[in-house]
Each structure stands twice: as structure tokens, then as C-alpha cells.
Tab-separated table of C-alpha atoms in Angstrom:
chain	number	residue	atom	x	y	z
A	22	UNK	CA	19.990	-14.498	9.989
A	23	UNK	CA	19.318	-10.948	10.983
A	24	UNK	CA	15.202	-10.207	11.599
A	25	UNK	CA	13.961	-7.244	11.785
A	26	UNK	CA	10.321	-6.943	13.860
A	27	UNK	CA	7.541	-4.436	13.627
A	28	UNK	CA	4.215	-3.961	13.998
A	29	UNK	CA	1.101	-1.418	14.424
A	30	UNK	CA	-0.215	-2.074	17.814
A	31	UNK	CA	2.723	-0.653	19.795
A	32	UNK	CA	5.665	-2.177	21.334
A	33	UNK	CA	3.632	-3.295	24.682
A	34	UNK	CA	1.698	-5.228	22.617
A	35	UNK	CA	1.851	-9.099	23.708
A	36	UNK	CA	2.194	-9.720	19.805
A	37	UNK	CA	4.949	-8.514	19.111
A	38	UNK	CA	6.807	-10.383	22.341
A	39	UNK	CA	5.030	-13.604	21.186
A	40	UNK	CA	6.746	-12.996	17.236
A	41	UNK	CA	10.261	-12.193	18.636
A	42	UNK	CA	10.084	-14.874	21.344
A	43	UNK	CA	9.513	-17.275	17.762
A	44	UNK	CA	11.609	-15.499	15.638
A	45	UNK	CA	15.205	-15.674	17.872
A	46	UNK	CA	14.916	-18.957	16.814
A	47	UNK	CA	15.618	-18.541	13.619
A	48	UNK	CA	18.496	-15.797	14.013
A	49	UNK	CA	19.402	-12.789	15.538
A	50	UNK	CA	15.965	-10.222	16.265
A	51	UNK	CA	15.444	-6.116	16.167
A	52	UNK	CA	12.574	-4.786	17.296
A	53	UNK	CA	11.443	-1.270	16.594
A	54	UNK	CA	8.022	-0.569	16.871
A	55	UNK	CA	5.663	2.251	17.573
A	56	UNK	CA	5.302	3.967	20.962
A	57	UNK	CA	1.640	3.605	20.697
A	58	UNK	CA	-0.999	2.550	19.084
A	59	UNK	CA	-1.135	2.824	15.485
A	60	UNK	CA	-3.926	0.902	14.023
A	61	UNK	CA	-5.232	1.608	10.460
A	62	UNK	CA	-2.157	3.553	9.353
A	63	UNK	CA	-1.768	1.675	6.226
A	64	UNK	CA	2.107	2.563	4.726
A	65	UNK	CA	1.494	5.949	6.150
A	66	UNK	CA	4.869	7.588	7.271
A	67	UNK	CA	6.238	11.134	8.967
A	68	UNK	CA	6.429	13.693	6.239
A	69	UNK	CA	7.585	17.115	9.028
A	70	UNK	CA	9.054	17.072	12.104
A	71	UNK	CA	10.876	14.812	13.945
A	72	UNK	CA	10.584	11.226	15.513
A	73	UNK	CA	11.798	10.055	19.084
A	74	UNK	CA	13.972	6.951	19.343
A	75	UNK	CA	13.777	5.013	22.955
A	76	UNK	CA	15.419	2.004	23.745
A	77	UNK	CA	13.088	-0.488	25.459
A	78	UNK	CA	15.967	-2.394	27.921
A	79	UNK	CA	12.271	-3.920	29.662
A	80	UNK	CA	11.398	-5.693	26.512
A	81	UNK	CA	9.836	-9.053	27.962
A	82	UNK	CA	12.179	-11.290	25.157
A	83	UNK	CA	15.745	-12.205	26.547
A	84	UNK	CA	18.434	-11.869	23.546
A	85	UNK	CA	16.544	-9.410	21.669
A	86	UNK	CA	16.845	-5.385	20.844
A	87	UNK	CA	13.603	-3.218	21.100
A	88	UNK	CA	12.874	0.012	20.670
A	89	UNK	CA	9.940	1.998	20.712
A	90	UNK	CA	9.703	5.078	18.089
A	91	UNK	CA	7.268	7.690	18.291
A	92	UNK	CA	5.662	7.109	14.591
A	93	UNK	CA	3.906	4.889	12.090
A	94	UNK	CA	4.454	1.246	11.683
A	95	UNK	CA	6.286	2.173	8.464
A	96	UNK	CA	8.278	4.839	10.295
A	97	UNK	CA	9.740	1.675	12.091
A	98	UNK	CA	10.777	0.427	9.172
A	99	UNK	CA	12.231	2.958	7.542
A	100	UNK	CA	14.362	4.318	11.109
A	101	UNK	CA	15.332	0.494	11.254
A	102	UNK	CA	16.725	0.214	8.174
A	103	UNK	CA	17.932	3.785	7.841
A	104	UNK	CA	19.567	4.461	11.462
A	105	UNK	CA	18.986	1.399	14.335
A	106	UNK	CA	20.418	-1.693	12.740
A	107	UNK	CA	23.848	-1.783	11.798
A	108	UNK	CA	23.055	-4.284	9.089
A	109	UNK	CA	20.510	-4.790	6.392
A	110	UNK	CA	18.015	-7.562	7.842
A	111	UNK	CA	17.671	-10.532	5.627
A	112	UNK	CA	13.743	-10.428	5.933
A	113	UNK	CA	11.363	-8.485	8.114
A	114	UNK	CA	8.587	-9.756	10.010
A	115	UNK	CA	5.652	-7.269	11.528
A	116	UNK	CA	2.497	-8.280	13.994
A	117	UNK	CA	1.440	-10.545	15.528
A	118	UNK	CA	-1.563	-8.369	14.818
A	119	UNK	CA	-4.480	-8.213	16.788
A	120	UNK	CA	-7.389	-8.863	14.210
A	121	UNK	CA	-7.490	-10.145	10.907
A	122	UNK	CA	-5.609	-8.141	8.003
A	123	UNK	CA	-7.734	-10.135	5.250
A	124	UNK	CA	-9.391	-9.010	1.932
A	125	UNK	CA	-10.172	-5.585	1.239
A	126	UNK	CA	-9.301	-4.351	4.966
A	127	UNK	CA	-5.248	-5.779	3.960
A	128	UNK	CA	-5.533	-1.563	2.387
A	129	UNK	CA	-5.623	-0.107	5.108
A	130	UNK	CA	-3.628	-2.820	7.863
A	131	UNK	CA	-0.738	-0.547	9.520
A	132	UNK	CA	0.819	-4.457	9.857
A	133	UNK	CA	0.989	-4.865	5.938
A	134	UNK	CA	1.772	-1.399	5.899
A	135	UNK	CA	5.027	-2.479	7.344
A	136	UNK	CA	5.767	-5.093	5.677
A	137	UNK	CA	5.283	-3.170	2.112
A	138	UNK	CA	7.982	-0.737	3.431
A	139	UNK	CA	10.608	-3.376	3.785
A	140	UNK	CA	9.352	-5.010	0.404
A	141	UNK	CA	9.734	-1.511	-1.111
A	142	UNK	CA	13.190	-1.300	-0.052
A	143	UNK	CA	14.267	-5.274	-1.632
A	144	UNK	CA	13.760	-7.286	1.626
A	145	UNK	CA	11.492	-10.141	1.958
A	146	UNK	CA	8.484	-9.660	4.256
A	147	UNK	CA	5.859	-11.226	6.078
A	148	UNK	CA	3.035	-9.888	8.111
A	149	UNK	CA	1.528	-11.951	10.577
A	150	UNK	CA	-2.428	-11.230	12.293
A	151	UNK	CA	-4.231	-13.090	14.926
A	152	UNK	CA	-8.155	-12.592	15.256
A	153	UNK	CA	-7.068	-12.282	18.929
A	154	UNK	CA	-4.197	-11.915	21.264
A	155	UNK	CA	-5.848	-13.491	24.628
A	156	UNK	CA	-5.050	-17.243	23.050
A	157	UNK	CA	-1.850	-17.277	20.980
A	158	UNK	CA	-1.465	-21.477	21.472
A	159	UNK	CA	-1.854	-21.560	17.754
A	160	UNK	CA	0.131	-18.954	16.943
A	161	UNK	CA	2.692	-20.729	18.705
A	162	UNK	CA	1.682	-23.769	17.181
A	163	UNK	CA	2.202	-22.971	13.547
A	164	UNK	CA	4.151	-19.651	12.988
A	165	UNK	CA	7.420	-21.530	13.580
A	166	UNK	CA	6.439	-23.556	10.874
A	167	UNK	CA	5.305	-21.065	8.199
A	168	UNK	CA	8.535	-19.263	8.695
A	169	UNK	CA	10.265	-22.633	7.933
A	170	UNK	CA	8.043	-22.798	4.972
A	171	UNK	CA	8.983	-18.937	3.679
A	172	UNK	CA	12.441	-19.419	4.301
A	173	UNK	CA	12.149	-22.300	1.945
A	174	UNK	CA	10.289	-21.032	-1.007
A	175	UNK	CA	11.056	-18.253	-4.091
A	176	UNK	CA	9.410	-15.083	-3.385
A	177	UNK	CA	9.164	-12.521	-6.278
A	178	UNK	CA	10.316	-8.894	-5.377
A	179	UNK	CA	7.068	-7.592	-5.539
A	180	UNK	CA	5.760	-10.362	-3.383
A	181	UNK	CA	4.997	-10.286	0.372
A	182	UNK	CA	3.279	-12.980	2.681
A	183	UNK	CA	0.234	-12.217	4.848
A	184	UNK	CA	-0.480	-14.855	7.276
A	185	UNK	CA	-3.942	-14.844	9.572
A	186	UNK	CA	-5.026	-17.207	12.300
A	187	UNK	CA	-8.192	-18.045	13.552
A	188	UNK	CA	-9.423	-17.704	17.134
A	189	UNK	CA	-9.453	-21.773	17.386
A	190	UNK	CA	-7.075	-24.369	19.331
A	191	UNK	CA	-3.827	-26.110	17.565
A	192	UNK	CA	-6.578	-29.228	17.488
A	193	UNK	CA	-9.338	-27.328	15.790
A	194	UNK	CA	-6.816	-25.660	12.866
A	195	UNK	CA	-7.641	-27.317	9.819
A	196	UNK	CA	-4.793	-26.757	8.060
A	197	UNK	CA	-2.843	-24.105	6.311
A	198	UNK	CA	-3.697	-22.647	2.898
A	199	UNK	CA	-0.474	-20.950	1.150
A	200	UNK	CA	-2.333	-20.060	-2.208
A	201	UNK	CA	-5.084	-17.944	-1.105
A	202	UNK	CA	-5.553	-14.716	-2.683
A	203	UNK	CA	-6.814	-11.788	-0.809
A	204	UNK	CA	-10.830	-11.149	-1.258
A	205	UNK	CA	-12.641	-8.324	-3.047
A	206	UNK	CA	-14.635	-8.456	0.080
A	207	UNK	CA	-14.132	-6.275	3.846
A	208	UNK	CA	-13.778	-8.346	5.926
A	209	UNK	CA	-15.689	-5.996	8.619
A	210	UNK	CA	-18.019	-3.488	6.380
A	211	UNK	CA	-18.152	-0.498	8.238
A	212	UNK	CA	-21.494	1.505	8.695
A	213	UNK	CA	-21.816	5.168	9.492
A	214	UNK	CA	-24.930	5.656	12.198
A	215	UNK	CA	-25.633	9.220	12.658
A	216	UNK	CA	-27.159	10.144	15.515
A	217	UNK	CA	-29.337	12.790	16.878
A	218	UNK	CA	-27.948	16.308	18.062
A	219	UNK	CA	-29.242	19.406	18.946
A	220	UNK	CA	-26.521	21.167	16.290
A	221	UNK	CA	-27.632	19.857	12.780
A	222	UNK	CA	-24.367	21.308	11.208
A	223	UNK	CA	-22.304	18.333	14.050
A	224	UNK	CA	-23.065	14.950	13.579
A	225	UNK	CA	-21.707	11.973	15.447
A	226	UNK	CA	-21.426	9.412	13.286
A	227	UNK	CA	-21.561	5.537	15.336
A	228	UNK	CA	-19.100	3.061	13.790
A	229	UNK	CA	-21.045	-0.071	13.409
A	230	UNK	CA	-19.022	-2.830	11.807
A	231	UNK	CA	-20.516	-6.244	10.409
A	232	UNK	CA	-18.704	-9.017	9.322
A	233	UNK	CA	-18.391	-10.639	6.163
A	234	UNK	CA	-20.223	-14.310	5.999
A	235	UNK	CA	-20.098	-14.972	1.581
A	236	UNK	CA	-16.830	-14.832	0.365
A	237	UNK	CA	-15.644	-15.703	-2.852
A	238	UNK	CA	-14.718	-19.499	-2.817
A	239	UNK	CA	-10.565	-19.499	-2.272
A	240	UNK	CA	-10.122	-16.247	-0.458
A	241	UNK	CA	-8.389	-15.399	2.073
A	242	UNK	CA	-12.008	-14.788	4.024
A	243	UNK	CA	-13.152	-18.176	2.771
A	244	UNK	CA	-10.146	-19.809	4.526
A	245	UNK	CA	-10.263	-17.865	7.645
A	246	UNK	CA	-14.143	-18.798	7.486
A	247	UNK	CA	-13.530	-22.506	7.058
A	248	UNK	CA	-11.036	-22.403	10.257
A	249	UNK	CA	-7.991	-22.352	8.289
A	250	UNK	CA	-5.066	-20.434	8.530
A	251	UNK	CA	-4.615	-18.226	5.271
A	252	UNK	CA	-0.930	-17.714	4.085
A	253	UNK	CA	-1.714	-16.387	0.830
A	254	UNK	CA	0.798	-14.066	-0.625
A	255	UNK	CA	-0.204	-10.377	-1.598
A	256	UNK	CA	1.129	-8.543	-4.974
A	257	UNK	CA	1.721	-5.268	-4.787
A	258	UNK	CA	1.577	-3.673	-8.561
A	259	UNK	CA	3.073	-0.521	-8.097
A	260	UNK	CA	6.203	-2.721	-7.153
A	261	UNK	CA	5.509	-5.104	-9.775
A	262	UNK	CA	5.150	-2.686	-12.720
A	263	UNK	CA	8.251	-0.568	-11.597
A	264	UNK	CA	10.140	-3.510	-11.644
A	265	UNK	CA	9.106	-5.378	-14.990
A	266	UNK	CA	7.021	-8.274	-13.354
């Protein structure tokens, strides 16, 4: 199986080592990712100019390819599929993501961002978030199995799978929900603070962010909440109505 990696956090992240490190498991692993940080980006991607391409021979994972490109998490994607690989992938994987990519925050996750490019272009997808990267025993605990899972089951065209882990041990997980749908809710609601200046026409406005604690019953939030891991699949209905679903 060929696997194509990305993610948003930048190919130093120790997220995206942890997912290939998983992933050459299950078949031979690119990695092209961005050359910094690229949080937020949603399925943003270069419109002018041009992109750098840099091999990363210091890649911490044994066996597998990495670059870093000097773009958006989708850019990956697309110079992956377009230029790097000399084959399609069979199905793209992007994170581990530092922070949860869960209800109404999923719009604007350069992570899912990603992994709608590949879905765009026919190739199944999954995007896997962590609320953190200084523990990743879980991750390591149940990713393996998830992709064993995915590999397994019928996903549409218009289908990709967003998977989030709590900050918890293995022994505290209480299981894995693959039907949860994504909430109407943030996750973190975001608050502008303005504060005082002596130039009334410039404000700075203070990013205050505060999480979500009622979620609708079933969400992904809900899960997450409830010290699950959420494996919901998202629909994506621009993809959906263009092709017929």
C-alpha cells in the first residue's frame, strides 16, 4: 500500500514522525509536509508564485520519504500527488494534529484541510488530531487499530474520517465511537478583548478562547467530553452534490 502523509504543524512536528512511524506498517510512506507552521489554513492553497521543494534526508522515521514544502497543508497534497510521488497513493493520512479538529473548528483545521484535498482528487482520507503531542501512548495505542478498521470498511467518495484523541492514558480511553457526527458547536469559542491604546483608530484585539462544556448528545464534542476517542466521519457536500450522492 502506498501512504501518503501530511499535516499542518510542519514537518518537525513530533506528529507527524509518530503517524509515519504507525503508518510503515501498513505499507510503503511519503511524507510531504509544510516547512512551517501552518495552523488554521483550512484547504487554503498557493494561488501566485512559486513553492520550494526540500528533501528532509534527517526525517527521524527509518524507511520513509519526507519532504518539507514551503506552503499550505493542501499545497502538500496537491505537490504530492502532482510532482513527488511517482504513484497515486492508495489513501492519505494527515496529523497527528496538535489539538482537537472537532465540531465547528473541523472549518477551519489546516489537518482536514488536507485531507479534503486528497478526497477532492478520489483518494480515501483520514485526518488524525491529538489534544496534545507531549503524551502520544494512546495515540500509539489505538491509531494502528482505527487504520485497521478504515481499511476495512466502505467509504463513500465524498466521505473522509476525522479521528481525535483525548489527553488520557490507553487505561483511561473509554472506547472508540465511529458514528459521531461533527457538532454545531466550537469547540474553543473565540472572544475578541480590545484593549486600551493611546491611537483610537488601532486596536489590539486579545484572543481569549473558552471551551465548549454542552454539546449536543452524540457529537463529536460529546465523545471527546466523555473521554472517548471520536472517529466520526465528515461529509463534505460540495463533493457530494457534484458527484450525485
Amino acid at each position: 500500500m502506498r501512504i501518503l502523509i501530511a499535516n499542518d504543524d510542519g514537518i518537525d512536528s513530533p506528529g507527524i514522525a509518530a503517524l509515519a512511524e504507525m503508518a510503515r506498517d501498513f505499507g510503503e510512506v511519503t511524507v510531504v509536509a509544510p516547512k512551517t507552521q501552518c495552523s488554521g489554513m483550512s484547504q487554503h492553497v498557493t494561488v501566485f508564485g512559486s513553492l520550494e521543494l526540500q528533501e528532509r534526508k534527517d526525517f527521524p522515521i527509518e524507511g520513509v520519504r519526507a519532504y518539507a514544502l514551503s506552503g499550505t497543508p493542501a499545497d502538500c497534497v496537491k505537490a504530492a500527488l502532482g510532482y513527488v510521488c511517482g504513484e497515486r497513493p492508495d489513501i492519505v493520512f494527515t496529523g497527528i494534529n496538535e489539538g482537537y479538529n472537532i465540531g465547528r473548528d473541523i472549518l477551519y483545521s489546516g489537518t482536514v484541510g488536507a485531507a479534503t484535498e486528497a478526497m477532492s482528487q478520489g483518494i480515501r482520507a483520514a485526518a488524525f488530531s491529538a489534544e496534545t503531542l507531549r503524551d502520544l501512548r494512546a495515540a500509539r495505542a489505538f491509531i494502528p487499530g482505527i487504520i485497521e478498521h478504515m481499511l476495512e470498511t466502505e467509504i463513500k467518495p465524498y466521505e473522509l474520517w476525522n479521528i481525535n484523541i483525548p489527553a488520557l492514558s490507553p487505561e483511561e480511553i473509554k472506547g472508540i465511537d465511529h458514528d459521531c457526527r461533527p457538532s454545531a458547536k466550537p469547540f474553543y469559542k473565540t472572544r475578541l478583548l480590545p484593549s486600551e491604546t493611546e491611537d483610537a483608530d488601532v486596536r489590539t484585539l486579545k484572543l481569549e478562547y473558552i471551551r465548549c462544556d454542552e454539546p449536543e448528545p452524540g457529537s463529536d464534542i460529546d465523545v471527546i467530553l466523555k473521554g472517548r476517542i471520536a472517529a466520526g466521519r465528515i461529509v463534505n457536500g460540495v463533493m457530494r452534490a457534484a458527484l450525485g450522492g
